[in-house]
Tab-separated table of C-alpha atoms and ligand atoms in Angstrom:
chain	number	residue	atom	x	y	z
A	4	MET	CA	15.520	-18.733	8.004
A	5	ASP	CA	16.879	-20.761	5.126
A	6	GLY	CA	13.343	-21.581	4.109
A	7	ALA	CA	12.492	-23.239	7.428
A	8	ARG	CA	8.865	-23.070	8.344
A	9	LEU	CA	7.772	-21.262	11.477
A	10	PRO	CA	5.177	-22.946	13.607
A	11	GLY	CA	1.772	-21.748	12.580
A	12	THR	CA	2.885	-20.250	9.314
A	13	SER	CA	1.886	-21.683	6.034
A	14	THR	CA	2.534	-21.014	2.403
A	15	ASP	CA	-0.999	-21.319	1.165
A	16	ASP	CA	-2.767	-18.639	-0.804
A	17	ALA	CA	-4.432	-17.092	2.197
A	18	ASP	CA	-1.067	-15.793	3.347
A	19	GLN	CA	-0.653	-13.194	0.688
A	20	ILE	CA	-2.942	-10.382	-0.356
A	21	VAL	CA	-1.809	-8.897	-3.640
A	22	ALA	CA	-3.184	-5.804	-5.314
A	23	HIS	CA	-2.512	-5.054	-8.958
A	24	VAL	CA	-3.003	-1.469	-10.022
A	25	ASP	CA	-3.221	-0.397	-13.649
A	26	MET	CA	-4.179	3.104	-14.744
A	27	ASP	CA	-6.935	3.416	-17.301
A	28	CYS	CA	-5.941	4.526	-20.828
A	29	PHE	CA	-3.001	6.119	-19.111
A	30	TYR	CA	-1.470	8.439	-21.720
A	31	ALA	CA	-4.932	9.598	-22.725
A	32	ALA	CA	-5.831	10.191	-19.078
A	33	CYS	CA	-2.685	12.316	-18.729
A	34	GLU	CA	-3.604	14.370	-21.785
A	35	ARG	CA	-7.001	15.018	-20.256
A	36	LEU	CA	-5.389	16.356	-17.106
A	37	ARG	CA	-3.935	19.308	-18.929
A	38	GLU	CA	-6.729	19.578	-21.478
A	39	PRO	CA	-9.943	18.876	-19.564
A	40	ALA	CA	-12.051	19.585	-22.677
A	41	LEU	CA	-10.907	16.148	-23.934
A	42	GLU	CA	-12.812	14.481	-21.090
A	43	GLY	CA	-15.455	12.135	-22.463
A	44	GLU	CA	-14.200	12.557	-26.050
A	45	PRO	CA	-12.671	9.901	-28.298
A	46	LEU	CA	-8.943	10.556	-27.905
A	47	VAL	CA	-5.968	8.872	-29.521
A	48	VAL	CA	-2.374	9.341	-28.355
A	49	GLY	CA	0.115	8.543	-31.103
A	50	MET	CA	3.776	7.576	-31.038
A	51	GLY	CA	5.830	9.217	-33.743
A	52	PHE	CA	2.711	11.165	-34.502
A	53	GLN	CA	2.741	14.833	-35.372
A	54	PRO	CA	-0.360	16.963	-35.618
A	55	GLY	CA	-1.600	17.051	-39.180
A	56	LYS	CA	0.511	14.035	-40.212
A	57	ARG	CA	-0.601	10.462	-40.758
A	58	HIS	CA	2.398	8.401	-39.748
A	59	GLY	CA	3.081	6.767	-36.407
A	60	ALA	CA	1.299	4.219	-34.257
A	61	VAL	CA	-1.332	4.405	-31.567
A	62	ALA	CA	0.148	4.366	-28.051
A	63	THR	CA	-3.264	4.310	-26.473
A	64	ALA	CA	-6.847	5.268	-27.139
A	65	SER	CA	-9.470	6.518	-24.718
A	66	TYR	CA	-12.326	4.098	-24.081
A	67	GLU	CA	-14.552	6.317	-26.261
A	68	ALA	CA	-12.078	5.880	-29.136
A	69	ARG	CA	-11.816	2.115	-28.526
A	70	LYS	CA	-15.507	1.878	-29.424
A	71	TYR	CA	-14.440	2.787	-32.967
A	72	GLY	CA	-11.980	-0.096	-32.994
A	73	VAL	CA	-8.919	2.025	-32.317
A	74	ASP	CA	-6.408	0.418	-29.964
A	75	SER	CA	-2.750	0.341	-28.925
A	76	ALA	CA	-0.156	-0.498	-31.576
A	77	MET	CA	-2.489	0.193	-34.516
A	78	ALA	CA	-1.042	2.307	-37.334
A	79	ILE	CA	-2.287	5.877	-37.183
A	80	THR	CA	-3.436	5.587	-40.808
A	81	GLU	CA	-5.756	2.767	-39.830
A	82	ALA	CA	-6.910	4.593	-36.715
A	83	LEU	CA	-7.750	7.624	-38.831
A	84	GLU	CA	-9.881	5.488	-41.110
A	85	ARG	CA	-11.873	4.233	-38.156
A	86	LEU	CA	-11.931	7.507	-36.296
A	87	PRO	CA	-11.200	10.626	-38.334
A	88	ARG	CA	-9.827	13.728	-36.716
A	89	LYS	CA	-12.417	16.295	-35.642
A	90	ILE	CA	-10.470	19.029	-37.348
A	91	ASP	CA	-10.563	17.150	-40.665
A	92	ALA	CA	-14.224	16.278	-40.260
A	93	VAL	CA	-15.174	19.936	-39.872
A	94	ASP	CA	-13.865	20.682	-43.370
A	95	ASP	CA	-14.942	17.447	-45.052
A	96	PRO	CA	-18.614	17.086	-45.917
A	97	ASP	CA	-18.131	13.290	-46.239
A	98	LEU	CA	-17.161	13.022	-42.587
A	99	ASP	CA	-19.384	13.339	-39.529
A	100	VAL	CA	-17.942	15.575	-36.816
A	101	ALA	CA	-19.946	13.679	-34.202
A	102	GLU	CA	-18.137	10.486	-35.228
A	103	ALA	CA	-14.644	11.974	-35.111
A	104	GLY	CA	-11.979	12.265	-32.419
A	105	TYR	CA	-8.917	14.058	-31.154
A	106	TYR	CA	-5.296	13.032	-31.747
A	107	ARG	CA	-2.353	14.045	-29.595
A	108	PRO	CA	1.366	13.179	-29.781
A	109	VAL	CA	3.098	11.287	-26.965
A	110	ASP	CA	4.716	13.457	-24.276
A	111	MET	CA	6.680	11.016	-22.126
A	112	ALA	CA	8.125	13.594	-19.741
A	113	PHE	CA	4.662	14.674	-18.722
A	114	TYR	CA	3.358	11.112	-18.351
A	115	GLU	CA	6.397	10.221	-16.228
A	116	SER	CA	5.618	13.072	-13.858
A	117	VAL	CA	2.001	11.950	-13.495
A	118	SER	CA	3.173	8.374	-13.000
A	119	GLU	CA	5.552	9.551	-10.280
A	120	ASP	CA	2.672	11.174	-8.386
A	121	ALA	CA	0.600	8.011	-8.615
A	122	ARG	CA	3.514	5.798	-7.582
A	123	SER	CA	4.194	7.864	-4.498
A	124	ILE	CA	0.638	7.108	-3.369
A	125	LEU	CA	1.185	3.391	-3.960
A	126	HIS	CA	4.356	3.467	-1.858
A	127	ASP	CA	2.528	5.360	0.807
A	128	ARG	CA	-0.261	2.801	0.949
A	129	ALA	CA	1.687	-0.456	0.775
A	130	ASP	CA	4.811	-2.004	2.191
A	131	VAL	CA	5.997	-3.629	-0.957
A	132	VAL	CA	5.465	-2.173	-4.377
A	133	ARG	CA	6.750	-3.777	-7.532
A	134	GLU	CA	6.589	-1.248	-10.303
A	135	VAL	CA	6.145	-3.010	-13.597
A	136	SER	CA	5.631	-0.196	-16.053
A	137	ILE	CA	4.745	3.474	-16.210
A	138	ASP	CA	1.149	2.770	-15.222
A	139	GLU	CA	1.187	-0.617	-13.536
A	140	ALA	CA	2.351	-2.065	-10.225
A	141	TYR	CA	1.862	-4.978	-7.872
A	142	LEU	CA	1.420	-4.255	-4.182
A	143	ASP	CA	1.806	-6.681	-1.348
A	144	VAL	CA	-0.984	-5.503	0.941
A	145	THR	CA	-0.907	-8.423	3.342
A	146	GLY	CA	0.162	-6.096	6.128
A	147	GLU	CA	-2.263	-3.336	5.177
A	148	THR	CA	-5.609	-5.043	5.088
A	149	GLU	CA	-7.459	-8.255	5.756
A	150	TRP	CA	-9.626	-10.037	3.194
A	151	GLU	CA	-12.765	-8.783	4.921
A	152	SER	CA	-11.755	-5.175	4.337
A	153	ALA	CA	-9.824	-5.565	1.069
A	154	ARG	CA	-12.561	-3.959	-1.002
A	155	GLN	CA	-12.678	-0.828	1.153
A	156	TRP	CA	-8.896	-0.691	1.140
A	157	ALA	CA	-8.806	-0.803	-2.661
A	158	ARG	CA	-11.629	1.718	-2.880
A	159	SER	CA	-9.756	4.213	-0.749
A	160	LEU	CA	-6.608	3.714	-2.841
A	161	LYS	CA	-8.561	4.372	-6.032
A	162	ASP	CA	-10.216	7.435	-4.521
A	163	ARG	CA	-6.901	8.811	-3.394
A	164	ILE	CA	-5.324	8.403	-6.833
A	165	GLU	CA	-8.305	10.010	-8.478
A	166	ASP	CA	-8.534	12.886	-6.002
A	167	SER	CA	-4.873	13.776	-5.872
A	168	VAL	CA	-3.566	12.769	-9.295
A	169	GLY	CA	-6.721	13.100	-11.353
A	170	VAL	CA	-6.555	9.798	-13.242
A	171	THR	CA	-8.520	6.622	-12.638
A	172	ALA	CA	-6.935	3.301	-11.789
A	173	SER	CA	-8.332	-0.194	-12.017
A	174	VAL	CA	-7.446	-2.323	-9.029
A	175	GLY	CA	-7.558	-6.070	-8.624
A	176	VAL	CA	-7.019	-7.822	-5.305
A	177	ALA	CA	-6.302	-11.547	-5.160
A	178	PRO	CA	-4.151	-14.103	-3.329
A	179	THR	CA	-1.594	-14.289	-6.144
A	180	MET	CA	0.107	-11.898	-8.536
A	181	SER	CA	-1.293	-13.553	-11.646
A	182	ALA	CA	-4.854	-13.560	-10.314
A	183	ALA	CA	-4.560	-9.939	-9.153
A	184	LYS	CA	-3.592	-8.938	-12.683
A	185	VAL	CA	-6.599	-10.716	-14.121
A	186	ALA	CA	-8.768	-9.026	-11.496
A	187	SER	CA	-7.577	-5.494	-12.299
A	188	ASP	CA	-8.230	-6.093	-15.990
A	189	HIS	CA	-11.627	-7.643	-15.474
A	190	ASP	CA	-13.751	-4.563	-15.051
A	191	LYS	CA	-11.758	-1.804	-16.717
A	192	PRO	CA	-11.999	1.157	-16.742
A	193	ASP	CA	-12.381	2.285	-13.123
A	194	GLY	CA	-12.546	-1.357	-12.053
A	195	LEU	CA	-12.367	-2.817	-8.577
A	196	VAL	CA	-12.419	-6.598	-8.395
A	197	VAL	CA	-11.548	-8.702	-5.362
A	198	ILE	CA	-10.965	-12.437	-5.791
A	199	GLU	CA	-10.736	-14.095	-2.406
A	200	PRO	CA	-8.629	-17.169	-1.635
A	201	GLY	CA	-10.376	-20.282	-2.824
A	202	GLU	CA	-12.379	-18.354	-5.416
A	203	VAL	CA	-9.722	-18.042	-8.091
A	204	ARG	CA	-10.651	-21.143	-10.043
A	205	SER	CA	-14.350	-20.427	-10.058
A	206	PHE	CA	-13.656	-16.825	-11.043
A	207	PHE	CA	-11.437	-17.972	-13.900
A	208	ALA	CA	-13.653	-20.814	-15.094
A	209	ASP	CA	-15.451	-19.081	-17.969
A	210	LEU	CA	-12.835	-16.497	-18.874
A	211	PRO	CA	-11.304	-16.795	-22.331
A	212	VAL	CA	-7.962	-18.554	-22.049
A	213	GLU	CA	-6.001	-15.493	-23.201
A	214	LYS	CA	-6.958	-13.774	-19.956
A	215	VAL	CA	-4.600	-16.127	-18.126
A	216	HIS	CA	-1.334	-14.411	-17.304
A	217	GLY	CA	1.287	-15.473	-19.826
A	218	VAL	CA	-1.138	-16.600	-22.538
A	219	GLY	CA	-0.812	-14.389	-25.607
A	220	PRO	CA	-2.803	-14.604	-28.833
A	221	VAL	CA	-0.443	-17.168	-30.399
A	222	THR	CA	-0.539	-19.498	-27.404
A	223	ALA	CA	-4.311	-19.021	-27.198
A	224	ALA	CA	-4.679	-20.155	-30.810
A	225	GLU	CA	-2.506	-23.214	-30.157
A	226	LEU	CA	-4.528	-24.012	-27.051
A	227	GLY	CA	-7.634	-23.706	-29.225
A	228	ASP	CA	-6.236	-26.560	-31.324
A	229	LEU	CA	-6.320	-28.630	-28.149
A	230	SER	CA	-9.945	-27.538	-27.539
A	231	ILE	CA	-8.814	-25.400	-24.636
A	232	GLU	CA	-10.912	-22.263	-24.965
A	233	THR	CA	-11.414	-21.055	-21.410
A	234	ALA	CA	-9.211	-20.661	-18.386
A	235	GLY	CA	-11.344	-23.378	-16.821
A	236	ASP	CA	-10.468	-25.719	-19.715
A	237	LEU	CA	-6.800	-24.945	-19.165
A	238	ALA	CA	-7.080	-25.618	-15.425
A	239	ALA	CA	-8.669	-28.996	-16.165
A	240	ALA	CA	-6.255	-29.923	-18.963
A	241	ASP	CA	-3.674	-32.699	-18.760
A	242	PRO	CA	-0.453	-31.024	-17.582
A	243	ASP	CA	1.655	-33.615	-19.423
A	244	VAL	CA	0.065	-32.641	-22.713
A	245	LEU	CA	0.690	-28.983	-21.956
A	246	GLU	CA	4.295	-29.668	-21.043
A	247	ASP	CA	4.843	-31.663	-24.242
A	248	ARG	CA	3.456	-28.871	-26.321
A	249	PHE	CA	4.763	-25.770	-24.552
A	250	GLY	CA	7.534	-26.981	-22.266
A	251	GLU	CA	7.903	-25.493	-18.771
A	252	ARG	CA	5.733	-22.540	-19.810
A	253	GLY	CA	2.868	-24.964	-20.406
A	254	LEU	CA	3.018	-25.965	-16.757
A	255	GLU	CA	3.236	-22.364	-15.694
A	256	ILE	CA	0.069	-21.262	-17.479
A	257	TYR	CA	-1.627	-24.431	-16.217
A	258	ARG	CA	-0.774	-23.436	-12.657
A	259	TYR	CA	-1.868	-19.839	-13.169
A	260	ALA	CA	-5.208	-21.048	-14.545
A	261	ARG	CA	-5.604	-23.076	-11.357
A	262	GLY	CA	-4.847	-20.052	-9.199
A	263	GLU	CA	-1.437	-21.437	-8.228
A	264	ASP	CA	1.311	-18.867	-8.279
A	265	SER	CA	3.946	-18.935	-5.566
A	266	ARG	CA	5.631	-15.703	-6.571
A	267	GLU	CA	5.838	-13.129	-3.837
A	268	VAL	CA	5.641	-9.477	-4.641
A	269	THR	CA	9.172	-8.183	-4.386
A	270	PRO	CA	10.242	-4.636	-5.004
A	271	ARG	CA	12.829	-3.870	-7.572
A	272	GLY	CA	15.954	-2.624	-5.823
A	273	ARG	CA	16.748	-2.504	-2.138
A	274	PRO	CA	14.032	-3.036	0.435
A	275	LYS	CA	13.241	-0.211	2.822
A	276	SER	CA	12.085	-2.601	5.486
A	277	LEU	CA	11.933	-6.290	6.230
A	278	SER	CA	8.979	-7.888	7.903
A	279	ARG	CA	7.437	-11.152	8.676
A	280	GLU	CA	4.073	-12.006	10.117
A	281	SER	CA	2.212	-15.048	11.192
A	282	ALA	CA	-1.401	-15.849	11.980
A	283	PHE	CA	-2.678	-18.119	14.724
A	284	THR	CA	-5.091	-20.791	13.665
A	285	GLU	CA	-7.492	-19.233	16.134
A	286	ALA	CA	-7.258	-15.993	18.077
A	287	THR	CA	-5.381	-16.667	21.287
A	288	SER	CA	-4.844	-14.966	24.616
A	289	GLU	CA	-2.106	-17.397	25.630
A	290	ARG	CA	0.739	-14.983	26.441
A	291	SER	CA	3.543	-17.503	26.106
A	292	GLU	CA	2.290	-18.679	22.746
A	293	ILE	CA	2.121	-15.129	21.445
A	294	ALA	CA	5.542	-14.260	22.862
A	295	ASP	CA	7.074	-17.398	21.323
A	296	ARG	CA	5.678	-16.486	17.977
A	297	VAL	CA	7.024	-12.942	18.242
A	298	ARG	CA	10.455	-14.341	19.213
A	299	SER	CA	10.518	-16.567	16.130
A	300	LEU	CA	9.455	-13.744	13.885
A	301	ALA	CA	12.025	-11.401	15.418
A	302	SER	CA	14.857	-13.825	14.901
A	303	SER	CA	13.724	-14.573	11.381
A	304	VAL	CA	13.580	-10.900	10.461
A	305	ALA	CA	16.935	-10.194	12.096
A	306	ASP	CA	18.514	-13.122	10.225
A	307	ARG	CA	17.117	-11.830	7.033
A	308	ALA	CA	18.458	-8.344	7.663
A	309	ARG	CA	21.884	-9.778	8.396
A	310	SER	CA	21.864	-11.892	5.267
A	311	LYS	CA	21.274	-8.711	3.312
A	312	ASP	CA	23.887	-6.700	5.216
A	313	ALA	CA	21.136	-4.402	6.348
A	314	LEU	CA	21.316	-2.358	9.524
A	315	TYR	CA	18.032	-1.247	11.042
A	316	GLN	CA	17.096	1.656	13.217
A	317	THR	CA	13.393	1.042	13.781
A	318	ILE	CA	11.768	-2.092	15.147
A	319	SER	CA	8.017	-2.515	14.938
A	320	ILE	CA	5.356	-5.021	15.740
A	321	LYS	CA	1.956	-5.503	14.252
A	322	VAL	CA	-0.861	-7.037	16.247
A	323	VAL	CA	-4.190	-8.026	14.770
A	324	THR	CA	-7.009	-8.534	17.260
A	325	PRO	CA	-10.483	-9.860	16.527
A	326	PRO	CA	-12.369	-9.068	14.471
A	327	PHE	CA	-9.714	-7.476	12.249
A	328	ASP	CA	-8.259	-4.548	14.116
A	329	VAL	CA	-4.711	-3.870	13.094
A	330	TYR	CA	-2.354	-2.156	15.550
A	331	THR	CA	1.257	-1.293	15.021
A	332	ARG	CA	3.812	-0.060	17.479
A	333	ALA	CA	7.352	0.959	16.708
A	334	ARG	CA	10.456	2.061	18.486
A	335	SER	CA	13.334	3.864	16.898
A	336	LEU	CA	16.877	3.536	18.137
A	337	PRO	CA	19.399	6.352	18.080
A	338	GLY	CA	21.323	4.749	15.226
A	339	PRO	CA	21.425	1.792	12.836
A	340	ILE	CA	22.248	-1.602	14.298
A	341	ASP	CA	22.464	-5.303	13.525
A	342	ARG	CA	21.557	-6.928	16.820
A	343	PRO	CA	19.086	-9.799	16.707
A	344	ALA	CA	18.680	-9.919	20.519
A	345	LEU	CA	17.558	-6.328	20.508
A	346	VAL	CA	14.940	-6.964	17.838
A	347	GLU	CA	13.482	-9.633	20.057
A	348	ASP	CA	13.635	-7.530	23.217
A	349	VAL	CA	12.072	-4.488	21.622
A	350	ALA	CA	9.370	-6.550	19.934
A	351	LEU	CA	8.462	-8.260	23.218
A	352	GLU	CA	8.490	-4.956	25.047
A	353	LEU	CA	6.147	-3.427	22.479
A	354	LEU	CA	3.955	-6.485	22.783
A	355	THR	CA	3.289	-5.863	26.484
A	356	GLU	CA	0.769	-3.189	25.568
A	357	PHE	CA	-1.406	-5.993	24.189
A	358	ASP	CA	-1.168	-8.247	27.212
A	359	ASP	CA	-4.901	-8.147	27.785
A	360	GLU	CA	-5.872	-8.746	24.166
A	361	ARG	CA	-6.783	-11.790	22.223
A	362	VAL	CA	-4.520	-11.919	19.211
A	363	ARG	CA	-5.085	-13.471	15.806
A	364	LYS	CA	-1.920	-12.388	14.049
A	365	VAL	CA	1.440	-10.875	14.924
A	366	GLY	CA	4.199	-9.381	12.826
A	367	VAL	CA	7.686	-8.018	13.358
A	368	ARG	CA	9.409	-5.519	11.154
A	369	VAL	CA	12.750	-3.768	10.989
A	370	SER	CA	12.905	-0.588	8.983
A	371	ASN	CA	14.876	2.590	8.546
A	372	LEU	CA	17.412	0.340	6.873
A	373	SER	CA	20.881	1.289	5.843
A	374	PHE	CA	23.344	-0.752	3.925
A	375	THR	CA	26.480	1.264	4.557
A	376	GLU	CA	29.384	-0.899	5.531
A	377	GLY	CA	31.400	-0.245	8.651
A	378	GLU	CA	28.697	1.440	10.669
A	379	GLN	CA	28.747	-1.333	13.241
A	380	ALA	CA	31.982	0.045	14.665
A	381	SER	CA	30.177	3.009	16.143
A	382	LEU	CA	27.441	1.008	17.783
A	383	SER	CA	28.898	0.281	21.167
A	384	GLY	CA	26.599	2.890	22.675
A	385	PHE	CA	23.585	0.766	21.832
A	386	GLU	CA	24.367	-2.198	23.989
A	387	LEU	CA	21.274	-3.045	25.924
A	388	ASP	CA	21.763	-2.630	29.634
A	389	PRO	CA	19.262	-4.939	31.329
A	390	ASN	CA	19.328	-2.682	34.391
A	391	ASP	CA	18.515	0.425	32.481
A	392	SER	CA	14.814	0.597	31.782
A	393	ASN	CA	15.346	3.651	29.627
A	394	ALA	CA	17.673	1.865	27.265
A	395	LEU	CA	14.811	1.203	24.900
A	396	GLU	CA	13.224	4.595	25.023
A	397	PRO	CA	13.061	6.311	21.694
A	398	PRO	CA	15.330	9.294	21.390
A	399	GLU	CA	13.769	12.688	21.820
A	400	GLY	CA	11.514	13.730	19.024
A	401	GLN	CA	10.853	10.162	17.931
A	402	SER	CA	7.728	8.558	19.136
A	403	THR	CA	5.886	5.398	18.540
A	404	LEU	CA	4.349	5.339	15.101
A	405	ALA	CA	0.603	5.471	14.801
A	406	ALA	CA	-1.200	2.408	13.578
A	407	THR	CA	-1.703	3.762	10.115
A	408	GLU	CA	2.007	4.278	9.663
A	409	TRP	CA	2.795	0.589	9.402
A	410	GLY	CA	4.182	0.359	5.953
A	411	ASP	CA	4.684	4.046	5.395
A	412	ASP	CA	8.371	3.594	4.913
A	413	GLY	CA	8.120	2.554	1.327
A	414	ASP	CA	9.442	-0.641	-0.152
A	415	ASP	CA	9.375	-3.570	2.158
A	416	GLU	CA	10.535	-7.034	1.618
A	417	ARG	CA	8.389	-9.643	3.240
A	418	ALA	CA	9.935	-12.854	4.262
A	419	ASP	CA	9.953	-15.685	1.838
A	420	LEU	CA	7.907	-18.233	3.715
A	421	SER	CA	8.554	-21.234	1.571
A	422	ALA	CA	11.610	-23.222	0.779
A	423	GLY	CA	13.167	-22.959	-2.634
A	424	GLN	CA	10.702	-20.404	-3.903
A	425	THR	CA	11.823	-18.485	-6.919
A	426	THR	CA	10.579	-15.211	-8.194
A	427	LEU	CA	9.877	-15.100	-11.867
A	428	ASP	CA	10.533	-11.976	-13.806
A	429	GLU	CA	7.705	-9.998	-15.250
A	430	PHE	CA	6.438	-11.045	-18.595
B	28	TTP	P1	-1.629	-0.164	-20.837
B	28	TTP	O1	-1.864	-0.163	-19.367
B	28	TTP	O2	-1.490	-1.457	-21.532
B	28	TTP	O3	-2.817	0.584	-21.564
B	28	TTP	P2	-3.656	1.833	-21.104
B	28	TTP	O4	-3.302	2.295	-19.737
B	28	TTP	O5	-3.566	2.888	-22.139
B	28	TTP	O6	-5.148	1.280	-21.134
B	28	TTP	P3	-5.844	0.290	-20.101
B	28	TTP	O7	-6.991	1.083	-19.565
B	28	TTP	O8	-6.278	-0.859	-20.931
B	28	TTP	O9	-4.844	-0.069	-19.069
B	28	TTP	O10	-0.366	0.678	-21.159
B	28	TTP	C1	-0.020	1.870	-20.446
B	28	TTP	C2	0.511	2.928	-21.391
B	28	TTP	O11	1.606	2.401	-22.133
B	28	TTP	C3	-0.498	3.376	-22.415
B	28	TTP	O12	-1.322	4.423	-21.947
B	28	TTP	C4	0.373	3.788	-23.564
B	28	TTP	C5	1.600	2.921	-23.453
B	28	TTP	N1	1.537	1.841	-24.458
B	28	TTP	C6	2.212	2.004	-25.658
B	28	TTP	O13	2.852	3.023	-25.865
B	28	TTP	N2	2.117	1.020	-26.599
B	28	TTP	C7	1.390	-0.119	-26.426
B	28	TTP	O14	1.332	-0.987	-27.318
B	28	TTP	C8	0.716	-0.291	-25.172
B	28	TTP	C9	-0.099	-1.540	-24.924
B	28	TTP	C10	0.812	0.710	-24.222
B	29	MG	MG1	-3.158	0.898	-18.148
């Protein structure tokens, strides 16, 4: 689309629903999986730490251990002063066993396997997942939920991670990546915080300025010199002063404090699907208006696929009817193609099922992507014969996907709705 705006689409916050997921005291939570007796106990996981030794640094501490002042990156010697080992306390009359904890060495291979299990749930629950670290990811859940049901959506994600992986995650949902990260951190552990569009600034107002994404302790101290103590102070500060002092980064943290963050969640690596959706200002039953919108979305998605040299085998639509019922319908073709006219035809055909519905939002997606060059040559069999009503039928064994399967094909790349938008790297 070259950044062109579709009618009825906008780039404001309300367009994107971002979830940020961060596991609680992750390495410690993993240790508790295989040693359930550590549940509820102060537990320190040390890097370069060997049982009985005192060197190394703290990778993480359970929340019980954090109460003793033990935290990530602290030297083990210091951690041991604050929280002695149980085993030492038993033999030392000067130490209190009740005020002691457990220490375990890092076992990355095990934590990676737990992380893998958790990540597969994230990919199952969201179109677009940007994995940031072993225990942290951003999800674009715009296609999975509406604001009204975002809390339940996040709750069910948390429950699923806890039930099937056995660790707890904190989840934040917000209109931007930076606000979603603040939200997931806000009520840790086992947190669930939703910040709706328009609420970011009021939510941020009294938070200490170092909670703003991109503000570390050093920047926070420098901001303190400018009497900027809270995120609200930063949002109300003079951007010129911030730019003078911190350069472009000063403007960036200013924008984040104001809830402005145009980054879209993008997966690392190749997308598994491409989609684009658009809401009507008001729910409509005007067939031609809905069909026009679907046509625009179809051509936009097909353009995008072509620009990425992606062939697609499945074409889907999403229809949201009032109040917030989300339906998806998909059709799979016998092989991968790049044929914009077919995306439009299939999307419109799928849309006919909703001819009697009022519609508040529509979306078009291509998935089952392949990037292999040269496959087009074998596609002559997929020409659409307008006289053949079966031409669009799914091949045997492939049926229309159920509503809940929208997004089940892993990484998705949503269309970039604004011109000249750039995606910043993680901090
Ligand atoms: P974090 O998510 O920062 O920390 P955490 O999951 O332990 O605790 P929280 O509940 O606050 O999210 O980091 C994830 C893992 O990365 C952590 O379990 C251990 C590792 N890690 C280090 O090894 N060194 C560090 O300095 C930090 C911060 C984390
Ligand atoms: Mg964590």
